[in-house]
């Protein structure tokens, strides 16, 4: 039987970790300068990539990490370093200089992973799937995962309205803001990973 408590607990956990409101300026910054149709497609692609990664780790995540001998803190630190590189490029504006960056699909990296499907979300899903007993709990867990990704898609899809309001100057401002937010997220993720390594030693 469907368990509302399990659904609500995982949905709220993923909402806090994946942070749909916070992802809006980052999405706008990373997709700035692209046609609206392409931005809508990238929003859908990012959610699909995130869902694919989350679903994969939900099914066989523990086995994958054990097989590769990768710890959760190591995954957090690696994801943080990747996000920090993207954040620095947004802050310095260097993403606007090389012409080929306009053709790079940021829906895959860093939007799909590790921004949306980051270590925190992956670990939360792995634990939720392991703790789910019976068909009802499993249905509740996977329903929460699907619902969270629908929310993410809606937020990014309709954030494009903001672009038409703030114009080019506003997009530049949002890009720099996104760089600052993303750098803070990246540094915090690295700190969390290092802290877990220290506590585990």
mmCIF file of C-alpha atoms in Angstrom:
data_model
loop_
_atom_site.group_PDB
_atom_site.id
_atom_site.type_symbol
_atom_site.label_atom_id
_atom_site.label_comp_id
_atom_site.label_asym_id
_atom_site.label_seq_id
_atom_site.Cartn_x
_atom_site.Cartn_y
_atom_site.Cartn_z
ATOM 1 C CA UNK A 1 0.000 0.000 0.000
ATOM 2 C CA UNK A 2 1.227 3.510 -0.843
ATOM 3 C CA UNK A 3 2.919 5.113 2.189
ATOM 4 C CA UNK A 4 2.380 8.880 2.288
ATOM 5 C CA UNK A 5 4.922 9.297 5.096
ATOM 6 C CA UNK A 6 7.697 7.611 3.100
ATOM 7 C CA UNK A 7 6.771 9.624 0.004
ATOM 8 C CA UNK A 8 6.708 12.922 1.913
ATOM 9 C CA UNK A 9 9.945 12.254 3.764
ATOM 10 C CA UNK A 10 11.972 11.450 0.633
ATOM 11 C CA UNK A 11 10.324 14.206 -1.431
ATOM 12 C CA UNK A 12 11.152 16.859 1.165
ATOM 13 C CA UNK A 13 14.692 15.503 1.530
ATOM 14 C CA UNK A 14 15.271 15.656 -2.222
ATOM 15 C CA UNK A 15 13.628 19.088 -2.427
ATOM 16 C CA UNK A 16 16.081 20.474 0.124
ATOM 17 C CA UNK A 17 19.093 18.770 -1.492
ATOM 18 C CA UNK A 18 18.255 19.467 -5.149
ATOM 19 C CA UNK A 19 16.850 22.936 -4.327
ATOM 20 C CA UNK A 20 14.569 23.810 -7.299
ATOM 21 C CA UNK A 21 14.365 27.553 -6.422
ATOM 22 C CA UNK A 22 18.141 27.771 -6.090
ATOM 23 C CA UNK A 23 18.758 25.990 -9.386
ATOM 24 C CA UNK A 24 16.837 28.670 -11.330
ATOM 25 C CA UNK A 25 19.576 31.361 -11.523
ATOM 26 C CA UNK A 26 22.203 28.682 -12.196
ATOM 27 C CA UNK A 27 20.122 27.278 -15.049
ATOM 28 C CA UNK A 28 19.610 30.767 -16.484
ATOM 29 C CA UNK A 29 23.322 31.518 -16.202
ATOM 30 C CA UNK A 30 24.436 28.279 -17.868
ATOM 31 C CA UNK A 31 21.924 28.514 -20.730
ATOM 32 C CA UNK A 32 22.253 32.259 -21.386
ATOM 33 C CA UNK A 33 22.582 33.206 -25.046
ATOM 34 C CA UNK A 34 20.796 30.153 -26.387
ATOM 35 C CA UNK A 35 17.421 30.208 -28.188
ATOM 36 C CA UNK A 36 14.363 29.691 -25.999
ATOM 37 C CA UNK A 37 13.515 26.425 -27.773
ATOM 38 C CA UNK A 38 16.978 25.054 -27.045
ATOM 39 C CA UNK A 39 16.747 26.184 -23.412
ATOM 40 C CA UNK A 40 13.449 24.338 -23.007
ATOM 41 C CA UNK A 41 15.005 21.242 -24.534
ATOM 42 C CA UNK A 42 18.018 21.538 -22.243
ATOM 43 C CA UNK A 43 15.741 21.811 -19.193
ATOM 44 C CA UNK A 44 14.064 18.546 -20.215
ATOM 45 C CA UNK A 45 17.398 16.878 -20.993
ATOM 46 C CA UNK A 46 18.883 17.927 -17.648
ATOM 47 C CA UNK A 47 15.947 16.420 -15.765
ATOM 48 C CA UNK A 48 16.144 13.216 -17.826
ATOM 49 C CA UNK A 49 19.880 12.883 -17.150
ATOM 50 C CA UNK A 50 19.367 13.543 -13.438
ATOM 51 C CA UNK A 51 16.535 11.013 -13.252
ATOM 52 C CA UNK A 52 18.581 8.422 -15.134
ATOM 53 C CA UNK A 53 21.539 8.816 -12.770
ATOM 54 C CA UNK A 54 19.335 8.819 -9.662
ATOM 55 C CA UNK A 55 17.401 5.759 -10.885
ATOM 56 C CA UNK A 56 20.614 3.887 -11.696
ATOM 57 C CA UNK A 57 22.067 4.518 -8.264
ATOM 58 C CA UNK A 58 18.729 3.750 -6.649
ATOM 59 C CA UNK A 59 18.767 0.289 -8.208
ATOM 60 C CA UNK A 60 22.457 -0.676 -8.072
ATOM 61 C CA UNK A 61 24.175 2.320 -6.451
ATOM 62 C CA UNK A 62 25.583 0.540 -3.427
ATOM 63 C CA UNK A 63 27.023 -2.223 -5.584
ATOM 64 C CA UNK A 64 28.584 0.289 -8.009
ATOM 65 C CA UNK A 65 30.342 2.228 -5.236
ATOM 66 C CA UNK A 66 31.561 -0.971 -3.574
ATOM 67 C CA UNK A 67 32.823 -2.410 -6.865
ATOM 68 C CA UNK A 68 34.773 0.756 -7.699
ATOM 69 C CA UNK A 69 35.955 1.105 -4.082
ATOM 70 C CA UNK A 70 34.630 4.666 -4.073
ATOM 71 C CA UNK A 71 33.463 6.150 -0.792
ATOM 72 C CA UNK A 72 30.630 8.651 -0.489
ATOM 73 C CA UNK A 73 33.017 11.403 0.763
ATOM 74 C CA UNK A 74 35.205 10.880 -2.312
ATOM 75 C CA UNK A 75 32.142 11.234 -4.518
ATOM 76 C CA UNK A 76 31.221 14.461 -2.718
ATOM 77 C CA UNK A 77 34.711 15.965 -3.080
ATOM 78 C CA UNK A 78 34.934 15.072 -6.783
ATOM 79 C CA UNK A 79 31.514 16.567 -7.460
ATOM 80 C CA UNK A 80 32.460 19.701 -5.528
ATOM 81 C CA UNK A 81 35.641 20.201 -7.536
ATOM 82 C CA UNK A 82 33.734 19.840 -10.801
ATOM 83 C CA UNK A 83 31.134 22.375 -9.686
ATOM 84 C CA UNK A 84 33.887 24.768 -8.573
ATOM 85 C CA UNK A 85 35.426 24.757 -12.063
ATOM 86 C CA UNK A 86 32.045 25.607 -13.597
ATOM 87 C CA UNK A 87 31.432 28.314 -10.979
ATOM 88 C CA UNK A 88 34.788 29.984 -11.697
ATOM 89 C CA UNK A 89 34.030 30.100 -15.424
ATOM 90 C CA UNK A 90 30.661 31.746 -14.692
ATOM 91 C CA UNK A 91 32.232 34.299 -12.336
ATOM 92 C CA UNK A 92 35.007 35.272 -14.747
ATOM 93 C CA UNK A 93 32.734 35.313 -17.785
ATOM 94 C CA UNK A 94 35.084 33.067 -19.741
ATOM 95 C CA UNK A 95 32.188 30.883 -20.828
ATOM 96 C CA UNK A 96 31.178 33.678 -23.211
ATOM 97 C CA UNK A 97 34.528 33.932 -24.972
ATOM 98 C CA UNK A 98 35.168 30.643 -26.791
ATOM 99 C CA UNK A 99 32.681 30.239 -29.617
ATOM 100 C CA UNK A 100 32.453 26.482 -29.210
ATOM 101 C CA UNK A 101 30.981 26.749 -25.710
ATOM 102 C CA UNK A 102 27.679 27.788 -27.257
ATOM 103 C CA UNK A 103 27.416 24.244 -28.650
ATOM 104 C CA UNK A 104 28.281 22.502 -25.382
ATOM 105 C CA UNK A 105 25.325 20.711 -23.857
ATOM 106 C CA UNK A 106 25.388 21.886 -20.246
ATOM 107 C CA UNK A 107 22.217 19.839 -19.690
ATOM 108 C CA UNK A 108 24.469 16.800 -19.252
ATOM 109 C CA UNK A 109 27.286 18.355 -17.183
ATOM 110 C CA UNK A 110 27.009 20.187 -14.863
ATOM 111 C CA UNK A 111 23.189 20.554 -14.817
ATOM 112 C CA UNK A 112 22.107 16.916 -14.982
ATOM 113 C CA UNK A 113 25.061 15.781 -12.908
ATOM 114 C CA UNK A 114 26.417 16.788 -10.431
ATOM 115 C CA UNK A 115 24.099 19.794 -9.888
ATOM 116 C CA UNK A 116 20.777 17.952 -9.861
ATOM 117 C CA UNK A 117 21.949 14.365 -9.395
ATOM 118 C CA UNK A 118 24.670 15.214 -6.905
ATOM 119 C CA UNK A 119 26.208 13.043 -4.183
ATOM 120 C CA UNK A 120 23.643 14.185 -1.608
ATOM 121 C CA UNK A 121 20.662 13.190 -3.746
ATOM 122 C CA UNK A 122 22.330 9.927 -4.777
ATOM 123 C CA UNK A 123 23.042 8.913 -1.178
ATOM 124 C CA UNK A 124 19.515 9.885 -0.055
ATOM 125 C CA UNK A 125 17.980 7.708 -2.778
ATOM 126 C CA UNK A 126 20.301 4.754 -2.107
ATOM 127 C CA UNK A 127 19.363 4.802 1.590
ATOM 128 C CA UNK A 128 15.640 5.267 0.876
ATOM 129 C CA UNK A 129 15.550 2.321 -1.535
ATOM 130 C CA UNK A 130 17.456 0.107 0.920
ATOM 131 C CA UNK A 131 15.120 1.013 3.787
ATOM 132 C CA UNK A 132 11.930 0.464 1.758
ATOM 133 C CA UNK A 133 10.235 -2.798 2.710
ATOM 134 C CA UNK A 134 7.648 -4.251 0.394
ATOM 135 C CA UNK A 135 5.973 -3.035 -2.769
ATOM 136 C CA UNK A 136 4.112 -0.159 -1.098
ATOM 137 C CA UNK A 137 7.251 1.454 0.301
ATOM 138 C CA UNK A 138 9.117 0.979 -2.974
ATOM 139 C CA UNK A 139 6.214 2.563 -4.856
ATOM 140 C CA UNK A 140 6.267 5.503 -2.444
ATOM 141 C CA UNK A 141 10.033 5.980 -2.853
ATOM 142 C CA UNK A 142 9.985 5.915 -6.647
ATOM 143 C CA UNK A 143 6.883 8.122 -6.775
ATOM 144 C CA UNK A 144 8.754 10.721 -4.697
ATOM 145 C CA UNK A 145 11.731 10.543 -7.060
ATOM 146 C CA UNK A 146 9.525 11.025 -10.132
ATOM 147 C CA UNK A 147 7.540 13.850 -8.501
ATOM 148 C CA UNK A 148 10.747 15.677 -7.549
ATOM 149 C CA UNK A 149 12.015 15.562 -11.129
ATOM 150 C CA UNK A 150 8.680 16.832 -12.449
ATOM 151 C CA UNK A 151 9.002 19.803 -10.081
ATOM 152 C CA UNK A 152 12.567 20.434 -11.275
ATOM 153 C CA UNK A 153 11.462 20.391 -14.914
ATOM 154 C CA UNK A 154 8.585 22.803 -14.260
ATOM 155 C CA UNK A 155 10.844 25.228 -12.374
ATOM 156 C CA UNK A 156 13.518 25.294 -15.103
ATOM 157 C CA UNK A 157 10.977 25.255 -17.944
ATOM 158 C CA UNK A 158 9.141 28.336 -16.695
ATOM 159 C CA UNK A 159 12.244 30.148 -15.443
ATOM 160 C CA UNK A 160 12.725 31.123 -19.103
ATOM 161 C CA UNK A 161 10.020 33.748 -18.584
ATOM 162 C CA UNK A 162 12.528 35.560 -16.368
ATOM 163 C CA UNK A 163 14.937 35.935 -19.281
ATOM 164 C CA UNK A 164 12.383 37.846 -21.339
ATOM 165 C CA UNK A 165 11.872 40.234 -18.416
ATOM 166 C CA UNK A 166 15.455 40.919 -17.300
ATOM 167 C CA UNK A 167 16.971 41.233 -20.827
ATOM 168 C CA UNK A 168 20.712 40.875 -21.630
ATOM 169 C CA UNK A 169 22.014 43.017 -18.773
ATOM 170 C CA UNK A 170 20.006 41.051 -16.272
ATOM 171 C CA UNK A 171 21.260 37.771 -17.721
ATOM 172 C CA UNK A 172 24.866 38.870 -17.112
ATOM 173 C CA UNK A 173 23.971 39.768 -13.532
ATOM 174 C CA UNK A 174 22.198 36.441 -13.024
ATOM 175 C CA UNK A 175 25.207 34.617 -14.492
ATOM 176 C CA UNK A 176 27.564 36.224 -11.963
ATOM 177 C CA UNK A 177 25.078 35.510 -9.162
ATOM 178 C CA UNK A 178 24.860 31.915 -10.301
ATOM 179 C CA UNK A 179 28.661 31.683 -10.223
ATOM 180 C CA UNK A 180 28.743 32.924 -6.634
ATOM 181 C CA UNK A 181 26.001 30.551 -5.513
ATOM 182 C CA UNK A 182 27.528 27.615 -7.354
ATOM 183 C CA UNK A 183 30.994 28.280 -5.912
ATOM 184 C CA UNK A 184 29.516 28.330 -2.392
ATOM 185 C CA UNK A 185 27.681 25.051 -3.056
ATOM 186 C CA UNK A 186 30.879 23.513 -4.436
ATOM 187 C CA UNK A 187 33.055 24.594 -1.503
ATOM 188 C CA UNK A 188 30.452 23.377 1.012
ATOM 189 C CA UNK A 189 30.280 20.033 -0.765
ATOM 190 C CA UNK A 190 34.069 19.686 -0.611
ATOM 191 C CA UNK A 191 34.059 20.648 3.080
ATOM 192 C CA UNK A 192 31.365 18.063 3.811
ATOM 193 C CA UNK A 193 33.365 15.383 2.009
ATOM 194 C CA UNK A 194 36.610 16.247 3.817
ATOM 195 C CA UNK A 195 34.776 16.370 7.156
ATOM 196 C CA UNK A 196 33.368 12.886 6.594
ATOM 197 C CA UNK A 197 36.827 11.600 5.685
ATOM 198 C CA UNK A 198 38.283 13.051 8.902
ATOM 199 C CA UNK A 199 35.430 11.686 11.029
ATOM 200 C CA UNK A 200 35.792 8.258 9.457
ATOM 201 C CA UNK A 201 39.544 8.041 10.024
#
